[in-house]
Amino acid sequence: MTLVKTSYNRRSFLKSVTLAGGGMMLSFSWLASCVSNPKKALEMPKEWFELNGYLKIGENGVTTIMSPNPEIGQNVKTSMPMIVAEELDTNWDLVVVEQAPLNTDIFTRQLAGGSQSIRQSWEALRMAGGTARHMLREAAAQAWGVPLAEVTTATGVLYHEPSGRSAGYGEMASAAAQIPVPEEVELKDVKDFKIIRTSRKNVDGQKIVTGQPLYGLDYRKEGMLIAMIAAPPAFGLQLKSVDATAAKAMPGIRDVIVVDAYPEDYEMQWSDVSAFRKLVAVVGDTTWQVMQAKKALQLEWEPLPGGAGTPESTEIQMERMIARAAQPAREMRRDGDPEAAFARAAQVIERSYTAPYLAHNTMEPMNFFAHVTPEKAELVGPIQTPEFMEKSVSQRLGLPLDKIDIQMTRMGGGFGRRLYGHFLVEAAVISQQVQAPIKLIYSREDDMTFGCYRPTYYVTYRAGLDEAGNLIAFHVKGGGIPEQPVFPNRFPAGAVDNYLAEGWTLESNISVGAWRAPRSNFIAGAEQSFLDEVAEAAGKDPIAFRLELLQRAQENPVGERNDYDAARYAGVLELVRDKSGWDQPAEGVSRGASAYFCHNSYVAQVLDMVPRDGKLVVDKVYCAIDCGIVVNPDAAVNMAEGGIIDGIGHAMYSGLTFKNGQPEQNNFHQYRLIRHSEAPKKIEVHFVQNDIHPTGLGEPPLPPAVGALANALYKATGKRFYHQPFISEKQELG
Amino acid sequence: MATFDLNVNGKNHQVEVDPATPILWVLRDHLNLVGTKYGCGIAQCGACTIHLNGVAVRSCSLPVSAVGSQAITTIEGLSEAGDHPVQQAWLEHDVPQCGYCQAGQIMNAAAFLKNNPNPTDEAIEAAMNGNICRCGTYTRIKAAIKTAAQSMS
C-alpha cells in the first residue's frame, strides 16, 4: 500500500451535490453508458450513491465509472475506468462506463493529445477509486463496529475476517456516500493489480459492431437542421460575393448565410486554427438536399490582401525549402566543436530527406451539433479539446462559460485533427444565426481541403566518422513550412562529442496543425534511415551501432540536457533484436531496424520484407515497447499495430500537394491511404516488463515504422529512400 | 420528389425523397439507421457498405431509385441479437479502435464469407481492399474474418 494525500484536485472527490448546479455531470446522455462486459445483461440499480465525481455505486453493487477524456480510438474509455476500478477493487463485470461531459470543476485535462491521457491522469484515476474504496471500508467498519484496519476488500466485496462478516459494495454504498472524503488514501502495490495489466474488451465494442449511434455524425435532436459550409477553394482566397438565389429555391433548403466564424477582432487561441474565417453555410432539412444546394451556389472569391493572398504550389515550395536549407539557420544545440571534427573526419556522409503535407483524414469527417439560444449554447460532437473550445465559443458568442455545455461523442478518429475546433465555432455561429438546432457536416472534400495539415518538412543530416568508424561529429539541420521538425536534445544528442542541431522555417498561408506524433512522424524516419546509412558506412551492424551510441549516452553523456533515458532506449532495441532473431534472418528476408523515443514511450521495430509475386510485401513487423505499466495489454497491442500500419501507410503512399493554393487531392480516389493488401501480414508486439508509471501509446509506435520501412526497402532494393511518399520514387508494396 | 417503398432489415418503409438521393442518406436521415457510415461519398472507402439482396454494395453511390424491391440489410439488421459470427469474431479480436469504419468492414466481410467459406489470406485482402481503416486495424480484421469463417463452417 502507498499512502497518497488526496489534496491533489480534491474537487474531484467532493460529492456533486455540493457543486454549483450539481448533478449535471450525472446527466444520462443518449450516447453515454456502456456495460464493461457486454455479454452480461446488467440489472440497473434502483438507486445510485455517488462517492465522488468519478463514480457511483448502486444498491445492487453495479458501479458507474465516468470516463473523463475524449475517446478518439485510443481506447481511454476502457483503460481510464479500468484504473479507477482497480483501486476501487471492484468487479469489472459490474462496471458501467459513461462518457463524462466537459466539467472542469471535477476533471483535469479533458483532452486527447500528446499520448498523455493515461500518464497525466494516472494518479487522479487511482485516487478516485482508492478514495471510494476507503469510504466503503469505513462504512463497513462503522456498521460492524470493528476497527477500520480489519476491513478488507476483494472484487467488490467488503470483508471482516476475524468475525467472518462480509458485504457487497452495494450494501454499504448508501452509508459510504455519507462518509467524509479521507485526507489520505491507500493505493495498491503494483504487484496487487487485478484489473490493470489484464486485457479488457473495448466497452463500446458491442455498440460499434451493431451500428448503434455513438459518433457526432450520428447525433440528432428534434427539429435539428443540417448545415454544410462552402469554403474558399484555395488557400490565399477569401469570399468576395454570394448569389444564393438558385440554392435557396431548392427543395428542403431553409437558408443560405454568410458565416463570419472568426471575425477580425476575434483573438484566436491555439486550438482555433483556420485559414478560412468567413464561410458560406447552406442550411436545410436533409444532408443530400444541402449537398445539392451547395453545388448551386454562385460564389466569387478574391485574393486576401498582401502576402497572405499569394497562391502556393508544391513545386515552388520545394524550391523555396532547398534554397532556405542552404542558408544559415537558428542554432538550437552545440556540443564540442562540430566543424573541426567534420574537418578531421575520415568520412563525411550528408543526406537530405523530405516529406509532404498530410491531411488527417479521420474516417468520420468534421461535424458538430449546436443549439444556441440567447441564454445558452448546447454543443454535442467529436472534439479533442473541449475545454479550449468552450472558451472559443464563449468568446465568439459572448456567452459566459457556464452557459456553454459541451458533450463529447465517441470520435471516428482524431490523429490531432480534432484539436482544432473551428467547426464547433462555425456550428455555434450558424445555429445562432438561423435560430435553430443544427448539425454541421463537412463533406469528405470539405474535410480534406480545409487545412490544419501536417506541415511539409526538409531535413539534412551530416555525420563524420573517424578511421575506426566511430561517430565523431553529427549535424542535423531541419526546416519546414511553417514549422521545423528538429528536437535538438533527442538521441543521438548526448552520444556524440561534436554535435550541432539547427532549425529554420518558412511562412505560408496553408494552415497546419498537430498530426499524430507531430514532427516525430517525419524526423524519426529521416534520422533512423540516416543512422542506418551511417552504420553501413562505419561497417557496423545497425542495431549494434545504435546500442554503442546509447551505451556512450548512458555511461558518459555529452551535454547537460538529453531528453531520453538511454537505458530504456537500449532496452527496447535489445528486446526487438532478441525477439526478431535479428542475427539470423530467414532466407530471402530483407530486414530494417528502427527505434525512437517520443511522447514519453520507447519503441523499437524490425520490419521484414519479402518478394511475393514480383512485388515486395511487408511480411512481419516485430515491435518492442517500453511504456511502463501496460494498463490494457491487448488494447495496447492494437494501438501498436495501428501505429505501425499508419506509419508505413503514410510514408509509402500518402501526401497532399498544391497547385495555385488549391489542394490537388480532395478525396480517396486521389489521396491514397494504405489498404488491407498493403498492410504487414503479421505484427508481433512485445512490452518491456517494469513497474514504471504508465505512459501513452497513441503516437509512439508510428514514427519508428517509417525508418524500419525505409531500411528494409534499402535491403530489398539496394536503393535508399529519401523522399516521402516512397511511391513518388516508383516503389510499390504488394 | 417521389415516393419509394423500401424493404430494410425485413421491414417495409415508405419515403418521399429526390430519386437521386443515395440510399446512405435515406437510411441515415429518413429512417434514422445511422450505423451505416458516410466516409467519402464516392465509393472509395467502404464505410457505407450495406447488403442489397445479400450482395455488398456502397450505399453512398446507390440512388434510392435504383433499389426497387430489393432487400436492403444494414449493420443494424445483420443479426437480430448482434451475434452474427462476424460480429462475434470482431468482439473476440477486439478489432475496433475508433470504430467508425467497422460497420462497413463487417458488412463487407459478412457478404464475402457467404460465398467464400474458407478463404485464403490473399482472398480476404482482395475482398477487403475497398474498405479503408484509418486507424490501421487491418491485421485484426483479417484475423477476425478467419475466426468467423471457422465458426460459420
Short mmCIF file of N, CA, C and O in Angstrom, two decimals, chain A residues 72-73 200-202 205-206 208-211 213 215 217-218 220 286-289 291 360-361 363-365 410-413 415 442-445 515 634 637-639 641-642 645-646 650 667-669 673-677 679-681 683, chain B residues 1 18 20-22 25 28-30 32 34-35 37-40 42 44-45 47 75-76 81-82 87 90-103 105-106 122 125 128-142:
data_model
loop_
_atom_site.label_atom_id
_atom_site.label_comp_id
_atom_site.label_asym_id
_atom_site.label_seq_id
_atom_site.Cartn_x
_atom_site.Cartn_y
_atom_site.Cartn_z
N ILE A 72 -10.92 8.90 -29.01
CA ILE A 72 -10.70 9.03 -30.45
C ILE A 72 -10.29 7.71 -31.07
O ILE A 72 -9.87 7.67 -32.23
N GLY A 73 -10.37 6.63 -30.29
CA GLY A 73 -9.92 5.34 -30.79
C GLY A 73 -8.68 4.85 -30.06
O GLY A 73 -8.20 3.76 -30.30
N ARG A 200 -8.86 -6.17 -21.22
CA ARG A 200 -10.32 -5.97 -21.12
C ARG A 200 -10.83 -5.42 -22.43
O ARG A 200 -10.21 -4.56 -23.03
N LYS A 201 -11.98 -5.94 -22.84
CA LYS A 201 -12.52 -5.56 -24.14
C LYS A 201 -13.00 -4.10 -24.15
O LYS A 201 -13.47 -3.59 -23.13
N ASN A 202 -12.95 -3.52 -25.32
CA ASN A 202 -13.48 -2.18 -25.58
C ASN A 202 -14.92 -2.07 -25.06
O ASN A 202 -15.78 -2.85 -25.48
N GLY A 205 -17.50 -1.87 -27.67
CA GLY A 205 -17.39 -2.87 -28.73
C GLY A 205 -18.73 -3.34 -29.29
O GLY A 205 -18.94 -3.33 -30.51
N GLN A 206 -19.64 -3.72 -28.42
CA GLN A 206 -20.93 -4.24 -28.87
C GLN A 206 -21.69 -3.18 -29.68
O GLN A 206 -22.30 -3.50 -30.70
N ILE A 208 -20.41 -0.74 -31.36
CA ILE A 208 -19.72 -0.49 -32.63
C ILE A 208 -20.10 -1.57 -33.65
O ILE A 208 -20.45 -1.26 -34.78
N VAL A 209 -20.06 -2.83 -33.23
CA VAL A 209 -20.29 -3.91 -34.22
C VAL A 209 -21.76 -4.07 -34.57
O VAL A 209 -22.09 -4.78 -35.52
N THR A 210 -22.65 -3.41 -33.83
CA THR A 210 -24.07 -3.49 -34.19
C THR A 210 -24.59 -2.15 -34.76
O THR A 210 -25.78 -2.03 -35.03
N GLY A 211 -23.69 -1.19 -34.93
CA GLY A 211 -24.07 0.06 -35.59
C GLY A 211 -24.95 0.97 -34.76
O GLY A 211 -25.74 1.74 -35.31
N PRO A 213 -25.86 4.27 -32.49
CA PRO A 213 -25.36 5.65 -32.60
C PRO A 213 -24.33 5.95 -31.52
O PRO A 213 -24.58 5.73 -30.34
N TYR A 215 -21.34 8.27 -32.64
CA TYR A 215 -20.46 9.32 -33.15
C TYR A 215 -21.22 10.63 -33.31
O TYR A 215 -22.45 10.64 -33.39
N LEU A 217 -21.57 12.40 -35.90
CA LEU A 217 -22.36 12.40 -37.12
C LEU A 217 -23.69 11.66 -36.93
O LEU A 217 -24.62 11.85 -37.69
N ASP A 218 -23.75 10.82 -35.90
CA ASP A 218 -24.97 10.04 -35.65
C ASP A 218 -25.97 10.80 -34.78
O ASP A 218 -27.10 10.37 -34.59
N ARG A 220 -28.69 13.24 -33.33
CA ARG A 220 -29.82 14.01 -33.85
C ARG A 220 -30.68 14.49 -32.69
O ARG A 220 -30.70 13.89 -31.62
N THR A 286 -32.32 17.96 -45.03
CA THR A 286 -31.57 16.70 -45.05
C THR A 286 -30.20 16.92 -45.69
O THR A 286 -29.97 17.87 -46.44
N THR A 287 -29.32 15.97 -45.41
CA THR A 287 -27.93 16.11 -45.87
C THR A 287 -27.84 16.17 -47.39
O THR A 287 -27.14 17.01 -47.95
N TRP A 288 -28.57 15.26 -48.07
CA TRP A 288 -28.48 15.21 -49.52
C TRP A 288 -28.99 16.51 -50.15
O TRP A 288 -28.39 17.04 -51.09
N GLN A 289 -30.09 17.03 -49.62
CA GLN A 289 -30.63 18.29 -50.15
C GLN A 289 -29.61 19.42 -49.99
O GLN A 289 -29.41 20.23 -50.90
N MET A 291 -26.36 19.10 -49.71
CA MET A 291 -25.23 18.85 -50.61
C MET A 291 -25.54 19.34 -52.03
O MET A 291 -24.67 19.90 -52.70
N HIS A 360 -5.34 14.77 -42.24
CA HIS A 360 -5.59 13.79 -41.17
C HIS A 360 -6.51 12.68 -41.66
O HIS A 360 -6.31 11.52 -41.31
N ASN A 361 -7.51 13.05 -42.42
CA ASN A 361 -8.43 12.06 -42.97
C ASN A 361 -9.04 11.13 -41.93
O ASN A 361 -9.07 9.91 -42.12
N MET A 363 -11.81 9.04 -40.49
CA MET A 363 -12.86 8.45 -41.32
C MET A 363 -14.20 9.17 -41.10
O MET A 363 -15.02 9.24 -42.01
N GLU A 364 -14.42 9.65 -39.91
CA GLU A 364 -15.61 10.49 -39.67
C GLU A 364 -15.21 11.93 -39.94
O GLU A 364 -14.37 12.49 -39.23
N PRO A 365 -15.79 12.55 -40.97
CA PRO A 365 -15.41 13.94 -41.27
C PRO A 365 -15.80 14.87 -40.12
O PRO A 365 -16.62 14.53 -39.26
N ARG A 410 -18.13 9.73 -28.98
CA ARG A 410 -17.01 8.94 -29.48
C ARG A 410 -16.61 9.52 -30.84
O ARG A 410 -17.46 9.97 -31.59
N MET A 411 -15.32 9.49 -31.13
CA MET A 411 -14.87 10.11 -32.38
C MET A 411 -14.41 9.08 -33.39
O MET A 411 -13.70 8.15 -33.05
N GLY A 412 -14.83 9.29 -34.63
CA GLY A 412 -14.35 8.45 -35.72
C GLY A 412 -12.96 8.89 -36.14
O GLY A 412 -12.74 9.32 -37.26
N GLY A 413 -12.03 8.76 -35.21
CA GLY A 413 -10.64 9.15 -35.46
C GLY A 413 -10.35 10.57 -35.03
O GLY A 413 -11.23 11.44 -35.04
N PHE A 415 -6.34 11.81 -34.50
CA PHE A 415 -4.99 11.98 -35.09
C PHE A 415 -4.51 13.42 -35.00
O PHE A 415 -3.62 13.82 -35.76
N TYR A 442 -19.16 18.33 -42.52
CA TYR A 442 -18.21 18.53 -43.61
C TYR A 442 -18.30 17.35 -44.56
O TYR A 442 -18.34 16.20 -44.11
N SER A 443 -18.33 17.62 -45.85
CA SER A 443 -18.18 16.52 -46.80
C SER A 443 -16.72 16.07 -46.74
O SER A 443 -15.87 16.77 -46.18
N ARG A 444 -16.42 14.91 -47.33
CA ARG A 444 -15.01 14.49 -47.36
C ARG A 444 -14.15 15.55 -48.05
O ARG A 444 -13.04 15.84 -47.61
N GLU A 445 -14.69 16.12 -49.10
CA GLU A 445 -13.93 17.13 -49.84
C GLU A 445 -13.69 18.37 -48.97
O GLU A 445 -12.59 18.92 -48.96
N TRP A 515 -0.34 16.51 -36.12
CA TRP A 515 -0.79 15.28 -36.80
C TRP A 515 -0.07 14.16 -36.08
O TRP A 515 1.15 14.23 -35.91
N ASP A 634 -3.98 -6.13 -24.44
CA ASP A 634 -4.40 -6.41 -25.82
C ASP A 634 -4.76 -5.12 -26.55
O ASP A 634 -4.49 -4.97 -27.74
N VAL A 637 -1.59 -3.56 -27.64
CA VAL A 637 -1.08 -4.21 -28.86
C VAL A 637 -1.82 -3.65 -30.08
O VAL A 637 -1.21 -3.35 -31.11
N ASN A 638 -3.14 -3.49 -29.94
CA ASN A 638 -3.94 -2.93 -31.03
C ASN A 638 -3.42 -1.54 -31.44
O ASN A 638 -3.25 -1.24 -32.61
N MET A 639 -3.15 -0.70 -30.43
CA MET A 639 -2.60 0.64 -30.69
C MET A 639 -1.29 0.55 -31.46
O MET A 639 -1.04 1.31 -32.41
N GLU A 641 -0.17 -1.94 -33.34
CA GLU A 641 -0.43 -2.43 -34.70
C GLU A 641 -0.90 -1.28 -35.59
O GLU A 641 -0.44 -1.11 -36.72
N GLY A 642 -1.84 -0.50 -35.05
CA GLY A 642 -2.38 0.62 -35.81
C GLY A 642 -1.33 1.66 -36.13
O GLY A 642 -1.25 2.16 -37.25
N ILE A 645 0.97 0.34 -38.92
CA ILE A 645 0.33 0.35 -40.24
C ILE A 645 0.15 1.79 -40.73
O ILE A 645 0.40 2.10 -41.90
N ASP A 646 -0.22 2.66 -39.83
CA ASP A 646 -0.39 4.08 -40.16
C ASP A 646 0.94 4.69 -40.62
O ASP A 646 1.00 5.43 -41.60
N HIS A 650 1.47 6.00 -44.48
CA HIS A 650 1.70 7.38 -44.87
C HIS A 650 3.07 7.59 -45.52
O HIS A 650 3.20 8.36 -46.46
N ASN A 667 -10.27 13.74 -52.23
CA ASN A 667 -10.99 12.56 -51.75
C ASN A 667 -10.09 11.34 -51.96
O ASN A 667 -8.99 11.46 -52.50
N PHE A 668 -10.59 10.18 -51.58
CA PHE A 668 -9.72 8.98 -51.54
C PHE A 668 -9.42 8.40 -52.93
O PHE A 668 -8.66 7.45 -53.02
N HIS A 669 -10.02 8.93 -53.98
CA HIS A 669 -9.60 8.47 -55.30
C HIS A 669 -8.29 9.13 -55.70
O HIS A 669 -7.60 8.65 -56.59
N LEU A 673 -4.53 6.12 -49.22
CA LEU A 673 -4.27 5.61 -47.88
C LEU A 673 -3.97 4.12 -47.99
O LEU A 673 -4.44 3.45 -48.91
N ILE A 674 -3.20 3.61 -47.06
CA ILE A 674 -2.84 2.19 -47.09
C ILE A 674 -4.11 1.34 -46.98
O ILE A 674 -5.07 1.71 -46.30
N ARG A 675 -4.10 0.22 -47.70
CA ARG A 675 -5.26 -0.69 -47.69
C ARG A 675 -4.85 -2.08 -47.22
O ARG A 675 -3.65 -2.35 -47.04
N HIS A 676 -5.88 -2.92 -47.05
CA HIS A 676 -5.66 -4.26 -46.48
C HIS A 676 -4.44 -4.98 -47.06
O HIS A 676 -3.59 -5.46 -46.33
N SER A 677 -4.40 -5.08 -48.39
CA SER A 677 -3.38 -5.94 -49.02
C SER A 677 -1.97 -5.37 -48.86
O SER A 677 -1.00 -6.08 -49.07
N ALA A 679 -0.90 -3.85 -46.01
CA ALA A 679 -0.51 -3.85 -44.59
C ALA A 679 0.41 -5.04 -44.30
O ALA A 679 0.40 -6.03 -45.03
N PRO A 680 1.19 -4.94 -43.22
CA PRO A 680 2.02 -6.08 -42.83
C PRO A 680 1.16 -7.33 -42.63
O PRO A 680 0.03 -7.24 -42.14
N LYS A 681 1.70 -8.48 -43.01
CA LYS A 681 0.95 -9.72 -42.85
C LYS A 681 0.84 -10.11 -41.38
O LYS A 681 -0.14 -10.70 -40.96
N ILE A 683 2.07 -8.77 -37.23
CA ILE A 683 2.74 -7.82 -36.34
C ILE A 683 2.84 -8.48 -34.97
O ILE A 683 1.86 -9.01 -34.45
N MET B 1 -39.22 15.12 -56.12
CA MET B 1 -39.58 14.22 -55.02
C MET B 1 -40.44 13.07 -55.56
O MET B 1 -41.26 13.27 -56.44
N ASP B 18 -36.02 12.89 -53.17
CA ASP B 18 -35.47 13.07 -54.51
C ASP B 18 -34.96 11.70 -54.99
O ASP B 18 -34.20 11.04 -54.27
N ALA B 20 -32.67 10.80 -56.81
CA ALA B 20 -31.21 10.68 -56.89
C ALA B 20 -30.56 10.49 -55.52
O ALA B 20 -29.35 10.24 -55.43
N THR B 21 -31.35 10.60 -54.45
CA THR B 21 -30.77 10.51 -53.10
C THR B 21 -30.11 9.14 -52.89
O THR B 21 -30.75 8.11 -53.07
N PRO B 22 -28.85 9.12 -52.54
CA PRO B 22 -28.20 7.83 -52.24
C PRO B 22 -28.88 7.15 -51.04
O PRO B 22 -29.31 7.82 -50.10
N TRP B 25 -28.09 8.19 -47.42
CA TRP B 25 -28.73 9.32 -46.74
C TRP B 25 -30.20 9.04 -46.44
O TRP B 25 -30.76 9.61 -45.50
N ARG B 28 -29.80 7.12 -43.18
CA ARG B 28 -29.35 7.93 -42.06
C ARG B 28 -30.33 9.05 -41.71
O ARG B 28 -30.65 9.25 -40.53
N ASP B 29 -30.79 9.79 -42.70
CA ASP B 29 -31.61 10.97 -42.42
C ASP B 29 -33.10 10.67 -42.32
O ASP B 29 -33.82 11.34 -41.58
N HIS B 30 -33.58 9.69 -43.09
CA HIS B 30 -35.02 9.45 -43.14
C HIS B 30 -35.45 8.29 -42.26
O HIS B 30 -36.53 8.30 -41.68
N ASN B 32 -33.44 6.96 -39.79
CA ASN B 32 -32.70 7.00 -38.52
C ASN B 32 -31.91 5.73 -38.27
O ASN B 32 -31.78 5.27 -37.14
N VAL B 34 -28.39 4.91 -38.39
CA VAL B 34 -27.13 5.64 -38.56
C VAL B 34 -25.89 4.75 -38.45
O VAL B 34 -24.76 5.23 -38.45
N GLY B 35 -26.13 3.44 -38.36
CA GLY B 35 -24.99 2.52 -38.30
C GLY B 35 -24.19 2.51 -39.59
O GLY B 35 -22.98 2.28 -39.59
N LYS B 37 -22.22 4.25 -42.33
CA LYS B 37 -21.46 5.49 -42.17
C LYS B 37 -21.15 6.19 -43.49
O LYS B 37 -20.93 5.55 -44.51
N TYR B 38 -21.08 7.52 -43.40
CA TYR B 38 -20.58 8.34 -44.50
C TYR B 38 -19.07 8.50 -44.33
O TYR B 38 -18.62 8.93 -43.27
N GLY B 39 -18.32 8.14 -45.37
CA GLY B 39 -16.87 8.34 -45.29
C GLY B 39 -16.33 9.18 -46.42
O GLY B 39 -15.50 10.06 -46.22
N CYS B 40 -16.77 8.91 -47.66
CA CYS B 40 -16.20 9.63 -48.80
C CYS B 40 -17.26 10.07 -49.81
O CYS B 40 -17.03 11.02 -50.55
N ILE B 42 -18.00 8.69 -52.53
CA ILE B 42 -17.68 8.31 -53.92
C ILE B 42 -17.26 6.84 -54.04
O ILE B 42 -16.50 6.48 -54.93
N GLN B 44 -15.23 4.98 -52.40
CA GLN B 44 -13.79 4.71 -52.32
C GLN B 44 -13.34 4.14 -50.97
O GLN B 44 -12.25 3.61 -50.87
N CYS B 45 -14.17 4.30 -49.92
CA CYS B 45 -13.68 3.92 -48.58
C CYS B 45 -14.44 2.76 -47.96
O CYS B 45 -13.93 2.12 -47.04
N ALA B 47 -17.01 2.65 -45.98
CA ALA B 47 -17.66 2.84 -44.67
C ALA B 47 -19.17 2.68 -44.76
O ALA B 47 -19.84 2.39 -43.77
N ILE B 75 -26.13 -2.77 -41.06
CA ILE B 75 -25.44 -3.32 -39.88
C ILE B 75 -26.44 -3.59 -38.75
O ILE B 75 -26.32 -4.57 -38.02
N GLU B 76 -27.46 -2.73 -38.65
CA GLU B 76 -28.46 -2.91 -37.58
C GLU B 76 -29.26 -4.20 -37.78
O GLU B 76 -29.81 -4.75 -36.83
N ALA B 81 -29.77 -10.34 -32.76
CA ALA B 81 -29.24 -10.11 -31.42
C ALA B 81 -27.81 -9.57 -31.44
O ALA B 81 -27.13 -9.57 -30.41
N GLY B 82 -27.37 -9.10 -32.60
CA GLY B 82 -26.00 -8.58 -32.68
C GLY B 82 -24.96 -9.67 -32.53
O GLY B 82 -23.86 -9.42 -32.04
N GLN B 87 -19.74 -10.46 -36.37
CA GLN B 87 -19.79 -9.52 -35.23
C GLN B 87 -19.12 -10.13 -34.00
O GLN B 87 -18.37 -9.46 -33.28
N TRP B 90 -15.45 -10.10 -34.39
CA TRP B 90 -14.94 -8.73 -34.19
C TRP B 90 -14.75 -8.44 -32.71
O TRP B 90 -13.77 -7.81 -32.31
N LEU B 91 -15.71 -8.91 -31.90
CA LEU B 91 -15.61 -8.68 -30.45
C LEU B 91 -14.50 -9.54 -29.86
O LEU B 91 -13.74 -9.08 -29.01
N GLU B 92 -14.43 -10.78 -30.31
CA GLU B 92 -13.40 -11.68 -29.77
C GLU B 92 -12.01 -11.12 -30.01
O GLU B 92 -11.14 -11.18 -29.14
N HIS B 93 -11.78 -10.56 -31.20
CA HIS B 93 -10.46 -10.00 -31.51
C HIS B 93 -10.35 -8.54 -31.09
O HIS B 93 -9.31 -7.92 -31.30
N ASP B 94 -11.40 -8.00 -30.50
CA ASP B 94 -11.42 -6.60 -30.06
C ASP B 94 -10.85 -5.70 -31.17
O ASP B 94 -9.93 -4.93 -30.97
N VAL B 95 -11.43 -5.84 -32.35
CA VAL B 95 -10.89 -5.20 -33.56
C VAL B 95 -10.89 -3.67 -33.51
O VAL B 95 -9.89 -3.04 -33.80
N PRO B 96 -12.01 -3.03 -33.14
CA PRO B 96 -12.10 -1.59 -33.38
C PRO B 96 -11.12 -0.74 -32.58
O PRO B 96 -10.81 -1.05 -31.43
N GLN B 97 -10.67 0.33 -33.23
CA GLN B 97 -10.03 1.41 -32.48
C GLN B 97 -11.05 2.53 -32.41
O GLN B 97 -11.87 2.54 -31.51
N CYS B 98 -11.05 3.43 -33.40
CA CYS B 98 -12.12 4.45 -33.34
C CYS B 98 -13.47 3.80 -33.66
O CYS B 98 -14.50 4.23 -33.17
N GLY B 99 -13.46 2.78 -34.50
CA GLY B 99 -14.68 2.02 -34.76
C GLY B 99 -15.55 2.50 -35.90
O GLY B 99 -16.49 1.82 -36.31
N TYR B 100 -15.23 3.67 -36.44
CA TYR B 100 -16.13 4.30 -37.40
C TYR B 100 -16.29 3.49 -38.69
O TYR B 100 -17.37 3.40 -39.24
N CYS B 101 -15.21 2.89 -39.17
CA CYS B 101 -15.28 2.16 -40.44
C CYS B 101 -15.78 0.74 -40.27
O CYS B 101 -16.00 0.03 -41.25
N GLN B 102 -15.92 0.30 -39.01
CA GLN B 102 -16.08 -1.14 -38.77
C GLN B 102 -17.43 -1.69 -39.24
O GLN B 102 -17.51 -2.85 -39.66
N ALA B 103 -18.48 -0.90 -39.22
CA ALA B 103 -19.76 -1.40 -39.73
C ALA B 103 -19.61 -1.78 -41.19
O ALA B 103 -20.06 -2.85 -41.63
N GLN B 105 -16.77 -2.54 -42.71
CA GLN B 105 -15.86 -3.70 -42.79
C GLN B 105 -16.64 -4.98 -42.51
O GLN B 105 -16.50 -5.99 -43.21
N ILE B 106 -17.48 -4.94 -41.47
CA ILE B 106 -18.24 -6.13 -41.07
C ILE B 106 -19.22 -6.52 -42.17
O ILE B 106 -19.35 -7.71 -42.52
N GLU B 122 -4.92 -14.14 -49.04
CA GLU B 122 -4.90 -13.28 -50.24
C GLU B 122 -6.33 -12.94 -50.68
O GLU B 122 -6.60 -11.81 -51.09
N GLU B 125 -7.71 -10.31 -48.35
CA GLU B 125 -7.15 -8.98 -48.65
C GLU B 125 -7.80 -8.39 -49.90
O GLU B 125 -8.15 -7.21 -49.92
N MET B 128 -11.33 -7.26 -49.18
CA MET B 128 -11.47 -6.17 -48.21
C MET B 128 -10.74 -4.89 -48.65
O MET B 128 -10.75 -3.89 -47.93
N ASN B 129 -10.10 -4.92 -49.81
CA ASN B 129 -9.26 -3.78 -50.20
C ASN B 129 -10.03 -2.48 -50.42
O ASN B 129 -9.44 -1.41 -50.38
N GLY B 130 -11.33 -2.58 -50.62
CA GLY B 130 -12.11 -1.37 -50.82
C GLY B 130 -12.55 -0.71 -49.53
O GLY B 130 -13.22 0.32 -49.55
N ASN B 131 -12.20 -1.31 -48.41
CA ASN B 131 -12.61 -0.75 -47.10
C ASN B 131 -11.40 -0.18 -46.38
O ASN B 131 -10.53 -0.92 -45.93
N ILE B 132 -11.37 1.13 -46.26
CA ILE B 132 -10.24 1.79 -45.59
C ILE B 132 -10.46 1.81 -44.08
O ILE B 132 -11.57 2.08 -43.62
N CYS B 133 -9.40 1.52 -43.33
CA CYS B 133 -9.40 1.76 -41.88
C CYS B 133 -8.25 2.70 -41.59
O CYS B 133 -7.09 2.32 -41.69
N ARG B 134 -8.56 3.92 -41.23
CA ARG B 134 -7.52 4.93 -40.99
C ARG B 134 -6.73 4.61 -39.71
O ARG B 134 -5.59 5.02 -39.56
N CYS B 135 -7.36 3.88 -38.77
CA CYS B 135 -6.65 3.53 -37.53
C CYS B 135 -5.65 2.39 -37.77
O CYS B 135 -4.80 2.14 -36.93
N GLY B 136 -5.82 1.65 -38.87
CA GLY B 136 -4.88 0.56 -39.15
C GLY B 136 -5.19 -0.73 -38.41
O GLY B 136 -4.30 -1.37 -37.86
N THR B 137 -6.45 -1.16 -38.41
CA THR B 137 -6.80 -2.42 -37.73
C THR B 137 -6.79 -3.60 -38.71
O THR B 137 -7.39 -4.64 -38.43
N TYR B 138 -6.12 -3.46 -39.84
CA TYR B 138 -6.19 -4.47 -40.89
C TYR B 138 -5.78 -5.88 -40.43
O TYR B 138 -6.41 -6.87 -40.82
N THR B 139 -4.73 -5.98 -39.64
CA THR B 139 -4.30 -7.33 -39.24
C THR B 139 -5.35 -8.00 -38.35
O THR B 139 -5.59 -9.20 -38.44
N ARG B 140 -6.00 -7.21 -37.52
CA ARG B 140 -7.06 -7.76 -36.66
C ARG B 140 -8.29 -8.11 -37.47
O ARG B 140 -8.97 -9.10 -37.19
N ILE B 141 -8.61 -7.30 -38.45
CA ILE B 141 -9.77 -7.58 -39.29
C ILE B 141 -9.56 -8.93 -39.99
O ILE B 141 -10.45 -9.78 -40.02
N LYS B 142 -8.36 -9.14 -40.49
CA LYS B 142 -8.08 -10.39 -41.18
C LYS B 142 -8.20 -11.58 -40.22
O LYS B 142 -8.81 -12.61 -40.55
#
